[in-house]
Coordinates of C-alpha atoms and ligand atoms in Angstrom, one line a residue:
Chain A
M1 CA -24.9 51.4 -10.6
S2 CA -22.7 53.7 -8.6
N3 CA -25.7 55.0 -6.8
G4 CA -26.7 51.5 -5.6
Q5 CA -23.2 50.9 -4.4
E6 CA -23.3 54.1 -2.4
T7 CA -26.6 53.2 -0.7
S8 CA -25.3 49.9 0.4
Q9 CA -22.2 51.5 1.8
E10 CA -24.3 54.0 3.7
T11 CA -26.5 51.2 5.1
F12 CA -23.4 49.3 6.2
A13 CA -22.0 52.3 8.0
A14 CA -25.3 52.9 9.7
L15 CA -25.5 49.3 10.9
E16 CA -22.0 49.6 12.2
A17 CA -22.9 52.7 14.2
L18 CA -26.0 51.0 15.6
K19 CA -23.9 48.0 16.6
E20 CA -21.4 50.3 18.3
H21 CA -24.2 52.1 20.1
Y22 CA -26.0 49.1 21.4
S23 CA -23.2 46.7 22.0
L24 CA -23.3 45.3 25.5
P25 CA -20.3 45.0 27.6
S26 CA -18.9 41.5 27.1
L27 CA -20.5 39.0 29.5
T28 CA -17.9 36.3 29.0
F29 CA -15.5 36.5 32.0
S30 CA -12.7 34.0 31.6
V31 CA -12.6 30.9 33.8
P32 CA -9.5 28.8 33.5
R33 CA -10.2 25.6 31.6
Q34 CA -9.1 23.3 34.4
V35 CA -11.7 24.6 36.8
Q36 CA -14.6 25.1 34.4
G37 CA -16.0 21.8 35.7
L38 CA -16.2 23.3 39.2
V39 CA -18.5 26.1 38.3
L40 CA -21.7 24.1 38.4
P41 CA -21.1 22.4 41.7
V42 CA -20.1 25.7 43.3
V43 CA -23.3 27.4 42.0
I44 CA -25.4 24.5 43.3
A45 CA -23.7 24.6 46.7
V46 CA -24.3 28.3 46.9
V47 CA -28.0 28.1 46.0
W48 CA -28.4 25.1 48.3
E49 CA -26.8 27.0 51.1
A50 CA -29.1 30.0 50.6
L51 CA -32.2 27.8 50.4
A52 CA -31.3 26.1 53.6
Q53 CA -30.3 29.2 55.5
T54 CA -33.6 30.9 54.6
G55 CA -35.5 27.8 55.8
I56 CA -37.0 27.0 52.4
L57 CA -35.3 23.5 52.7
P58 CA -36.1 21.8 56.0
A59 CA -32.8 21.4 57.9
N60 CA -33.6 17.8 59.0
W61 CA -34.3 16.9 55.4
L62 CA -31.5 18.5 53.5
P63 CA -29.0 20.3 55.7
A64 CA -27.0 23.2 54.4
P65 CA -23.5 22.4 52.9
S66 CA -22.0 24.4 55.8
V67 CA -23.8 22.0 58.3
V68 CA -22.4 19.0 56.4
V69 CA -18.9 20.5 56.6
A70 CA -19.4 21.1 60.3
T71 CA -20.5 17.5 60.8
L72 CA -17.5 16.3 58.9
L73 CA -15.2 18.3 61.1
E74 CA -17.0 17.2 64.2
L75 CA -16.7 13.5 63.2
L76 CA -13.0 14.1 62.5
R77 CA -12.5 15.6 65.9
G78 CA -14.3 12.8 67.5
G79 CA -11.6 10.5 66.2
E80 CA -13.9 7.9 64.8
L81 CA -14.0 9.1 61.2
L82 CA -10.5 8.1 60.2
G83 CA -11.2 4.6 61.5
H84 CA -14.4 4.3 59.4
I85 CA -12.5 5.6 56.3
G86 CA -9.7 3.2 57.0
V87 CA -12.0 0.2 57.3
T88 CA -13.9 0.9 54.2
L89 CA -10.7 1.6 52.2
A90 CA -9.2 -1.7 53.4
R91 CA -12.3 -3.6 52.3
V92 CA -12.4 -2.0 48.9
V93 CA -8.6 -2.5 48.3
S94 CA -8.5 -6.1 49.4
G95 CA -11.7 -7.0 47.6
F96 CA -10.3 -5.3 44.5
L97 CA -7.0 -7.0 44.7
I98 CA -8.5 -10.5 45.2
G99 CA -11.2 -10.0 42.4
A100 CA -8.7 -8.5 40.0
L101 CA -6.1 -11.1 40.6
A102 CA -8.6 -14.0 40.1
A103 CA -9.9 -12.3 37.0
T104 CA -6.4 -11.7 35.6
L105 CA -5.5 -15.3 36.1
L106 CA -8.7 -16.8 34.7
G107 CA -8.9 -14.2 31.9
G108 CA -5.3 -14.9 30.9
V109 CA -5.8 -18.6 30.8
T110 CA -9.1 -18.6 29.0
G111 CA -7.7 -16.1 26.6
S112 CA -4.6 -18.0 25.7
S113 CA -6.1 -21.5 25.5
P114 CA -9.1 -22.2 23.3
L115 CA -9.6 -25.5 25.1
V116 CA -9.8 -23.9 28.5
R117 CA -12.0 -21.2 27.0
R118 CA -14.5 -23.7 25.7
V119 CA -14.6 -25.4 29.1
L120 CA -14.5 -22.5 31.4
D121 CA -16.0 -19.4 29.7
P122 CA -19.7 -20.6 29.4
T123 CA -19.8 -21.3 33.2
L124 CA -18.3 -18.0 34.0
Q125 CA -20.7 -16.2 31.7
A126 CA -23.6 -18.1 33.4
L127 CA -22.3 -17.0 36.8
R128 CA -22.2 -13.5 35.6
S129 CA -25.9 -13.4 34.9
I130 CA -26.6 -14.0 38.6
P131 CA -27.3 -10.5 40.1
S132 CA -24.3 -10.1 42.4
M133 CA -26.4 -9.1 45.4
A134 CA -28.0 -12.6 45.2
W135 CA -24.7 -14.0 46.6
V136 CA -25.1 -12.1 49.8
P137 CA -27.1 -14.6 51.8
L138 CA -24.8 -17.4 50.7
F139 CA -21.6 -15.4 51.6
L140 CA -23.2 -14.6 55.0
L141 CA -23.9 -18.2 55.6
W142 CA -20.5 -19.4 54.5
L143 CA -18.3 -16.6 55.8
G144 CA -20.3 -15.0 58.6
I145 CA -21.1 -11.4 59.0
H146 CA -17.4 -10.4 59.4
E147 CA -14.9 -9.0 57.0
S148 CA -14.5 -12.0 54.7
S149 CA -18.1 -12.0 53.5
K150 CA -17.9 -8.3 52.6
I151 CA -14.6 -8.7 50.9
A152 CA -15.9 -11.7 48.9
L153 CA -18.9 -9.7 47.7
I154 CA -16.6 -6.8 46.6
A155 CA -14.3 -9.3 44.9
V156 CA -17.2 -10.8 42.9
G157 CA -18.2 -7.3 41.8
V158 CA -14.7 -6.5 40.7
F159 CA -14.1 -9.9 39.0
F160 CA -16.4 -9.7 36.1
P161 CA -15.6 -6.4 34.4
V162 CA -11.9 -7.3 34.7
Y163 CA -12.3 -10.8 33.4
L164 CA -14.5 -9.8 30.5
N165 CA -12.3 -6.9 29.4
L166 CA -9.1 -8.9 29.6
L167 CA -10.6 -11.8 27.7
S168 CA -12.1 -9.6 24.9
G169 CA -8.8 -7.6 24.8
I170 CA -6.9 -10.9 24.2
L171 CA -9.4 -12.3 21.7
T172 CA -9.5 -9.1 19.6
V173 CA -5.8 -8.7 19.2
D174 CA -5.1 -7.7 15.7
R175 CA -4.5 -10.8 13.6
K176 CA -2.1 -8.8 11.5
L177 CA 0.2 -8.2 14.5
L178 CA 0.1 -11.9 15.4
E179 CA 1.3 -12.6 11.9
V180 CA 4.3 -10.3 12.5
G181 CA 5.1 -12.4 15.5
Q182 CA 4.8 -15.5 13.3
V183 CA 7.1 -14.1 10.7
F184 CA 9.7 -13.6 13.4
R185 CA 9.1 -17.2 14.6
L186 CA 7.9 -16.4 18.1
D187 CA 6.7 -19.5 19.9
R188 CA 3.4 -19.7 21.8
V189 CA 4.8 -18.3 25.1
Q190 CA 6.7 -15.4 23.4
Q191 CA 3.6 -14.6 21.2
V192 CA 1.6 -14.2 24.4
R193 CA 4.2 -12.2 26.3
R194 CA 5.4 -10.0 23.5
V195 CA 2.3 -9.5 21.4
I196 CA -0.9 -10.6 22.9
L197 CA -0.6 -9.1 26.5
P198 CA 0.7 -5.7 25.4
A199 CA -2.0 -5.5 22.8
A200 CA -4.7 -6.4 25.3
L201 CA -3.4 -4.0 27.9
P202 CA -5.7 -1.0 27.1
S203 CA -8.8 -3.1 27.4
Y204 CA -7.5 -4.7 30.6
L205 CA -7.0 -1.3 32.2
V206 CA -10.5 -0.3 31.2
G207 CA -11.7 -3.4 33.0
L208 CA -9.7 -2.6 36.1
R209 CA -11.2 0.9 36.3
S210 CA -14.8 -0.3 35.9
G211 CA -14.0 -3.1 38.4
L212 CA -12.9 -0.5 40.9
G213 CA -16.1 1.4 40.4
L214 CA -18.1 -1.7 41.1
G215 CA -15.9 -2.4 44.1
W216 CA -17.0 0.9 45.6
M217 CA -20.6 0.2 44.8
F218 CA -20.5 -3.2 46.5
V219 CA -18.7 -1.9 49.6
V220 CA -21.6 0.4 50.2
A221 CA -24.1 -2.5 49.8
A222 CA -22.0 -4.8 52.1
E223 CA -21.7 -2.1 54.8
I224 CA -25.3 -1.1 54.7
M225 CA -26.4 -4.7 55.1
G226 CA -24.5 -5.2 58.3
A227 CA -21.4 -3.6 59.6
S228 CA -20.2 -2.0 62.9
R229 CA -17.6 0.1 61.2
G230 CA -17.0 1.8 57.9
L231 CA -18.5 4.6 55.9
G232 CA -21.6 2.5 55.0
F233 CA -22.1 1.9 58.7
L234 CA -21.8 5.7 59.3
M235 CA -24.6 6.2 56.8
I236 CA -26.9 3.8 58.5
D237 CA -26.0 5.3 61.9
G238 CA -27.0 8.7 60.5
Q239 CA -30.3 7.3 59.3
M240 CA -31.0 5.6 62.7
T241 CA -30.3 8.8 64.6
G242 CA -32.1 10.9 62.1
R243 CA -29.1 13.0 61.1
A244 CA -29.2 13.7 57.4
S245 CA -26.0 15.6 57.7
V246 CA -24.1 12.5 58.6
I247 CA -25.6 10.6 55.7
I248 CA -24.6 13.3 53.3
A249 CA -21.1 13.6 54.8
S250 CA -20.7 9.9 54.2
I251 CA -21.9 10.2 50.6
V252 CA -19.4 13.0 50.0
L253 CA -16.6 10.8 51.5
F254 CA -17.5 7.9 49.3
A255 CA -17.4 10.2 46.2
L256 CA -14.1 11.6 47.3
F257 CA -12.3 8.3 47.9
G258 CA -13.9 6.7 44.9
K259 CA -12.6 9.5 42.7
L260 CA -9.2 9.4 44.4
T261 CA -8.7 5.7 43.9
D262 CA -9.9 6.0 40.3
L263 CA -7.4 8.8 39.8
V264 CA -4.6 6.6 41.0
L265 CA -5.5 3.9 38.5
E266 CA -6.0 6.5 35.7
R267 CA -2.6 7.9 36.4
A268 CA -1.0 4.5 36.3
A269 CA -2.8 3.7 33.0
K270 CA -1.8 7.0 31.5
G271 CA 1.8 6.2 32.4
L272 CA 1.5 2.9 30.6
L273 CA -0.5 3.9 27.6
G274 CA 0.2 7.6 27.1
Q275 CA 3.3 6.6 25.0
R276 CA 1.0 4.8 22.6
G277 CA -1.0 7.9 21.9
I278 CA -4.1 6.3 23.4
E279 CA -6.4 8.7 25.3
F280 CA -7.4 7.1 28.5
Chain B
M1 CA 20.9 -9.3 -13.7
G2 CA 21.3 -9.3 -10.0
L3 CA 24.4 -8.8 -7.9
A4 CA 27.7 -10.2 -9.1
G5 CA 28.5 -13.7 -8.4
A6 CA 25.1 -14.7 -7.1
H7 CA 23.2 -17.0 -9.5
R8 CA 21.9 -19.8 -7.3
A9 CA 18.1 -20.2 -7.2
A10 CA 16.8 -18.7 -4.0
L11 CA 13.2 -19.4 -4.7
D12 CA 11.9 -22.2 -6.9
I13 CA 8.1 -22.3 -7.5
R14 CA 6.7 -25.0 -9.7
G15 CA 3.1 -25.8 -10.5
L16 CA 1.9 -23.9 -7.5
C17 CA -1.8 -23.9 -6.9
K18 CA -3.8 -22.4 -4.0
D19 CA -7.4 -22.4 -3.3
F20 CA -9.5 -21.1 -0.4
A21 CA -12.7 -22.6 1.0
V22 CA -15.4 -19.9 0.7
H23 CA -18.9 -20.6 2.0
G24 CA -19.0 -24.3 1.1
G25 CA -17.3 -23.8 -2.3
R26 CA -13.7 -23.3 -3.2
V27 CA -12.1 -20.2 -4.8
T28 CA -8.9 -20.7 -6.8
A29 CA -6.5 -17.9 -5.9
L30 CA -3.4 -19.2 -7.7
Q31 CA -3.1 -21.7 -10.6
D32 CA 0.0 -23.2 -11.9
I33 CA 2.5 -20.6 -10.9
N34 CA 6.1 -21.2 -12.1
L35 CA 8.8 -18.8 -11.0
T36 CA 12.5 -19.1 -10.3
V37 CA 14.2 -16.3 -8.5
R38 CA 18.0 -16.3 -8.3
Q39 CA 19.8 -15.0 -5.3
G40 CA 20.2 -11.3 -5.4
D41 CA 17.5 -10.8 -8.0
F42 CA 15.0 -8.0 -7.7
I43 CA 11.6 -9.3 -8.9
S44 CA 8.5 -7.1 -9.3
I45 CA 5.1 -8.8 -9.3
I46 CA 2.3 -6.8 -10.9
G47 CA -1.3 -7.6 -11.4
S48 CA -4.8 -6.2 -10.8
S49 CA -6.5 -6.4 -7.4
G50 CA -7.5 -9.9 -6.3
C51 CA -5.3 -11.8 -8.7
G52 CA -3.4 -13.5 -5.9
K53 CA -0.3 -11.4 -5.5
S54 CA -0.6 -11.3 -1.7
T55 CA -1.4 -15.0 -1.6
L56 CA 1.8 -15.8 -3.5
L57 CA 3.9 -13.6 -1.2
R58 CA 2.3 -15.2 1.9
I59 CA 3.1 -18.6 0.6
I60 CA 6.7 -17.7 0.1
A61 CA 6.7 -16.1 3.6
G62 CA 5.4 -19.3 5.0
L63 CA 2.2 -17.7 6.3
E64 CA 0.0 -20.0 4.0
T65 CA 1.3 -23.5 4.2
D66 CA -1.7 -25.3 2.8
Y67 CA -0.9 -25.2 -1.0
Q68 CA -0.5 -27.6 -3.9
G69 CA 2.6 -27.9 -6.0
D70 CA 6.1 -26.9 -5.1
A71 CA 7.4 -23.8 -3.3
E72 CA 11.0 -24.2 -2.3
F73 CA 13.4 -21.9 -0.6
E74 CA 17.0 -22.9 -1.0
G75 CA 15.9 -26.3 -2.1
E76 CA 13.6 -27.0 0.8
R77 CA 9.8 -27.0 0.8
I78 CA 8.4 -23.9 2.5
N79 CA 6.1 -24.9 5.3
G80 CA 6.4 -22.0 7.8
P81 CA 8.0 -18.6 8.3
G82 CA 11.7 -18.3 8.7
L83 CA 14.1 -15.6 9.7
E84 CA 15.8 -15.9 6.3
R85 CA 12.6 -14.5 4.7
G86 CA 11.7 -11.0 5.9
V87 CA 8.3 -9.5 5.2
V88 CA 7.1 -5.9 4.8
F89 CA 3.3 -5.8 4.7
Q90 CA 1.1 -3.3 2.9
E91 CA 0.3 -1.6 6.2
H92 CA 3.4 -1.0 8.4
R93 CA 2.2 -3.3 11.2
L94 CA 4.5 -1.7 13.7
F95 CA 3.7 -2.5 17.4
P96 CA 2.1 0.6 18.8
W97 CA 3.5 0.0 22.3
L98 CA 7.1 -0.1 21.1
T99 CA 9.4 2.7 20.0
V100 CA 11.0 2.7 16.6
R101 CA 14.2 1.2 18.1
E102 CA 12.3 -1.5 19.9
N103 CA 10.2 -2.3 16.9
V104 CA 13.3 -2.6 14.7
A105 CA 14.9 -4.8 17.4
F106 CA 11.7 -7.0 17.6
G107 CA 13.1 -9.8 15.5
L108 CA 16.2 -10.1 17.6
G109 CA 14.2 -11.3 20.5
G110 CA 13.3 -9.4 23.7
G111 CA 15.7 -7.7 26.0
R112 CA 17.1 -4.2 26.2
E113 CA 20.6 -5.2 25.2
N114 CA 19.3 -6.3 21.7
S115 CA 17.7 -3.0 21.0
R116 CA 20.9 -1.2 21.7
G117 CA 22.8 -3.5 19.4
E118 CA 24.9 -2.4 16.4
S119 CA 22.6 -4.0 13.9
V120 CA 19.6 -2.1 15.1
R121 CA 21.4 1.2 15.0
E122 CA 22.8 0.4 11.5
H123 CA 19.4 -0.4 10.1
I124 CA 17.7 2.6 11.6
D125 CA 20.4 4.6 9.9
L126 CA 20.0 2.7 6.7
V127 CA 16.3 3.7 6.4
G128 CA 17.1 7.3 7.4
L129 CA 15.3 7.2 10.8
T130 CA 18.3 8.2 13.0
G131 CA 17.0 10.7 15.6
F132 CA 13.6 9.0 15.7
E133 CA 14.7 5.9 17.7
Q134 CA 12.6 6.9 20.7
A135 CA 9.5 7.9 18.7
Y136 CA 6.3 5.7 18.9
P137 CA 4.6 4.7 15.7
H138 CA 1.7 7.1 16.1
Q139 CA 4.3 9.9 16.0
L140 CA 5.6 8.9 12.6
S141 CA 4.4 9.9 9.1
G142 CA 3.2 7.1 6.8
G143 CA 6.5 7.0 5.0
M144 CA 8.5 6.9 8.1
A145 CA 6.5 4.1 9.6
Q146 CA 6.9 2.1 6.4
R147 CA 10.7 2.7 6.6
A148 CA 10.7 1.5 10.2
A149 CA 8.9 -1.6 9.0
I150 CA 11.5 -2.2 6.4
A151 CA 14.3 -1.8 9.0
R152 CA 12.5 -4.3 11.2
A153 CA 12.3 -6.8 8.4
L154 CA 16.0 -6.3 7.5
V155 CA 17.5 -6.4 11.0
N156 CA 17.8 -10.2 10.9
R157 CA 19.6 -9.9 7.6
P158 CA 17.2 -12.1 5.7
Q159 CA 18.3 -13.5 2.4
V160 CA 15.0 -12.7 0.8
L161 CA 12.9 -9.6 1.5
L162 CA 9.2 -9.9 0.6
L163 CA 7.4 -6.6 0.1
D164 CA 3.6 -6.5 -0.4
E165 CA 2.6 -3.2 -1.9
P166 CA 4.7 -1.4 0.7
F167 CA 4.2 2.1 -0.8
G168 CA 0.6 1.7 -1.8
A169 CA -0.7 4.1 0.8
L170 CA 2.0 6.8 0.1
D171 CA 1.7 9.9 -2.0
A172 CA 3.5 10.0 -5.3
L173 CA 6.5 12.0 -4.2
T174 CA 7.2 10.0 -1.0
K175 CA 6.7 6.9 -3.1
I176 CA 9.4 7.8 -5.6
Q177 CA 11.7 8.7 -2.7
M178 CA 11.0 5.3 -1.0
Q179 CA 11.7 3.5 -4.3
E180 CA 15.2 5.1 -4.5
E181 CA 15.7 4.1 -0.9
V182 CA 14.7 0.5 -1.5
L183 CA 17.2 0.3 -4.4
R184 CA 19.9 1.7 -2.1
I185 CA 19.0 -0.8 0.6
W186 CA 19.0 -3.6 -1.9
R187 CA 22.5 -2.7 -2.9
A188 CA 23.7 -2.3 0.7
E189 CA 22.2 -5.6 1.9
G190 CA 22.5 -7.8 -1.2
A191 CA 19.2 -9.5 -0.3
T192 CA 16.9 -11.0 -2.9
M193 CA 13.9 -8.8 -3.3
V194 CA 10.3 -9.8 -4.3
L195 CA 8.1 -6.7 -4.5
V196 CA 4.4 -6.8 -5.1
T197 CA 2.9 -3.7 -6.6
H198 CA 0.1 -2.5 -8.8
D199 CA 2.1 0.4 -10.1
I200 CA 3.7 -0.3 -13.5
D201 CA 6.1 2.6 -13.1
E202 CA 7.3 1.2 -9.8
A203 CA 7.6 -2.3 -11.2
V204 CA 9.8 -1.3 -14.1
F205 CA 11.9 1.2 -12.1
L206 CA 12.8 -1.4 -9.5
G207 CA 12.7 -4.9 -11.0
D208 CA 15.3 -7.0 -12.9
R209 CA 12.2 -8.8 -14.1
V210 CA 8.5 -7.8 -14.0
V211 CA 6.1 -10.7 -13.4
I212 CA 2.7 -9.9 -14.9
M213 CA -0.1 -11.8 -13.3
S214 CA -3.6 -12.2 -14.6
N215 CA -6.9 -12.5 -12.8
R216 CA -9.3 -15.3 -12.1
P217 CA -7.7 -17.7 -11.6
G218 CA -4.4 -16.0 -10.7
T219 CA -1.7 -17.1 -13.1
I220 CA 1.5 -15.7 -14.4
K221 CA 0.8 -14.2 -17.8
R222 CA 4.3 -13.1 -18.7
I223 CA 7.6 -12.4 -17.3
I224 CA 9.3 -9.4 -18.8
P225 CA 13.0 -8.8 -18.2
V226 CA 14.1 -5.2 -17.7
D227 CA 17.5 -4.9 -19.2
L228 CA 18.1 -1.3 -18.3
P229 CA 21.1 0.0 -16.4
R230 CA 20.5 1.6 -13.0
P231 CA 20.0 4.3 -12.1
R232 CA 17.0 4.2 -14.4
D233 CA 15.6 7.3 -16.0
R234 CA 11.9 7.2 -15.9
G235 CA 11.7 9.6 -18.7
S236 CA 14.0 7.7 -21.1
Y237 CA 12.7 6.2 -24.3
E238 CA 13.5 2.6 -23.3
F239 CA 11.8 3.1 -19.9
T240 CA 8.6 4.5 -21.3
H241 CA 8.6 2.0 -24.1
L242 CA 8.8 -0.9 -21.7
R243 CA 6.2 0.7 -19.5
S244 CA 3.7 1.0 -22.3
A245 CA 4.5 -2.5 -23.5
I246 CA 3.6 -3.8 -20.0
Y247 CA 0.6 -1.6 -20.0
A248 CA -0.6 -3.1 -23.2
E249 CA 0.1 -6.6 -21.9
F250 CA -1.8 -5.8 -18.8
F251 CA -5.0 -4.7 -20.5
R252 CA -5.0 -7.2 -23.3
Q253 CA -6.3 -9.7 -20.8
E254 CA -9.3 -7.6 -19.9
D255 CA -12.5 -7.8 -21.8
K256 CA -13.0 -4.1 -22.2
P257 CA -9.6 -2.5 -22.5
F258 CA -10.8 1.0 -23.3
A259 CA -12.9 1.2 -20.2
Y260 CA -9.7 1.2 -18.3
A261 CA -7.5 3.1 -20.7
I262 CA -9.1 6.5 -20.1
Ligands
LIG301 N1 -8.0 -16.1 3.6 C1 -8.7 -16.1 2.5 N2 -9.9 -16.8 2.5 C2 -10.6 -16.8 1.3 N3 -10.3 -16.3 0.2 C3 -9.1 -15.6 0.2 C4 -8.3 -15.5 1.3 N4 -7.2 -14.8 1.0 C5 -7.3 -14.4 -0.3 N5 -8.5 -14.9 -0.8 C6 -9.0 -14.8 -2.2 O1 -7.9 -15.0 -3.1 C7 -7.9 -14.1 -4.1 C8 -6.5 -13.4 -4.2 O2 -6.3 -12.6 -3.1 P1 -5.0 -11.8 -2.8 O3 -5.2 -11.1 -1.5 O4 -3.9 -12.6 -3.0 O5 -5.1 -10.7 -4.0 P2 -4.1 -9.5 -4.3 O6 -3.6 -9.8 -5.7 O7 -3.1 -9.4 -3.3 O8 -5.1 -8.3 -4.4 P3 -4.8 -6.8 -3.9 O9 -4.0 -6.1 -5.0 O10 -6.2 -6.2 -3.9 O11 -4.1 -6.8 -2.6 C9 -9.0 -13.2 -3.9 O12 -10.1 -13.6 -4.8 C10 -9.4 -13.4 -2.5 O13 -10.8 -13.2 -2.3
LIG302 MG1 -2.7 -7.9 -1.8

């Protein structure tokens, strides 16, 4: 009995010693949580840079990050870049505002009146099944090649996610909360203002965010199809002149401004919803 | 029993029947309910799941208006909710986007000035939530949320407070605490209380009368007066005697009493 115990103790000690002997220095270096997401992009950029510098990646096909940065700086010095950014931002923002406003009004009305919903919603749902790009020729015909056709396309893209999310937010309001409103004798208007709209807010904000994402997608499409200014134009220009670095610089700018505008919305939403304990 | 001086009938229910349409057929939820509640009375309603307790309470609250027979509040047929009848639901049903203070003030109408009013402060204090006025529902414990819901129902000073298994989701200790609290509130406000529960102990501890309902269709089986002075001692002979009497009454209606008695 005691013998067995001794043996197992000896084995244990031996194992500990072995572990001590062979233990590797800890490989985990600590990266602050907030920047852990940056590790992979940085690694990719470094590898990419190395591959481009050594000529493994052809420069005209995939220029090095340093070349892209240089191109960005060059464009900035040329003075035209800020103009392109401004034009694209203005298109996205105005298309977003128009689309979101229309969606909010229509979603609000169809959400609060069953009659309007029965009349309007089937048509809107049918329109939704049209691929948005199919509108382009019609918009060009109606509105010409200038700003309005582009803004209209963006607005159409923004409209549907906002409309659908607002409507479903309104329609899925907890019946139990509506009953509380009834118990306190709220009339129809008060019920909408004090219960339905606040309850539908999270879903509405989700709609706004995905609408904004689509807005950015559609501005690229609109600008590629015909524009003389804007980031999309810059991309096409890069393609025409065979400068991949200009195309990649534009892509980086789209990503940057798309993320920035989304961040603005996210912050606003957090401000509105954080208090409810809803993660957004 | 009830509070001194108040003996007018607040609720008068005679021959009340209620059925629901369920896939083509009809299900009888309540059949021939007769119940008179005097002003200031504390009534406990007890019965097994599905016997129609909530339906009865919802009819009194005015949330179900399509019923047969008579349901009168202060001599008038009930055909919709009214501020004189406050409701506390089984789940707290607080608005998640409002603070405790704003939730409690909800029944007073919108506007900031209301939520700062004396009545709001008083009722938050009454349910022991002073210091939590700015908290949101998700920051409250179950018991605190239920207390906030009680304050919200009381802030309009209803003459009748309808409570549908308000402590069903709480642990035994919190529940006992909440029962004491409800008694205190009842004394402070002087409202008529109608409390639905499936807890015999709770029914006897709180009620002036215990209404025992039976299942399928939902009818009132018996109404047992609880003539014990308050504060009631749950361990006293009279209390336990009454409790087992109700217990026996309860299970006599079932087909297989001993399946439940274990
Ligand atoms: N809206 C409704 N539509 C159809 N049937 C209903 C409806 N509400 C209640 N019922 C039926 O009426 C009966 C009584 O329901 P009720 O909710 O009043 O029971 P309860 O006594 O409150 O039960 P519990 O203790 O489980 O809450 C049940 O058979 C239920 O299925
Ligand atoms: Mg119920």
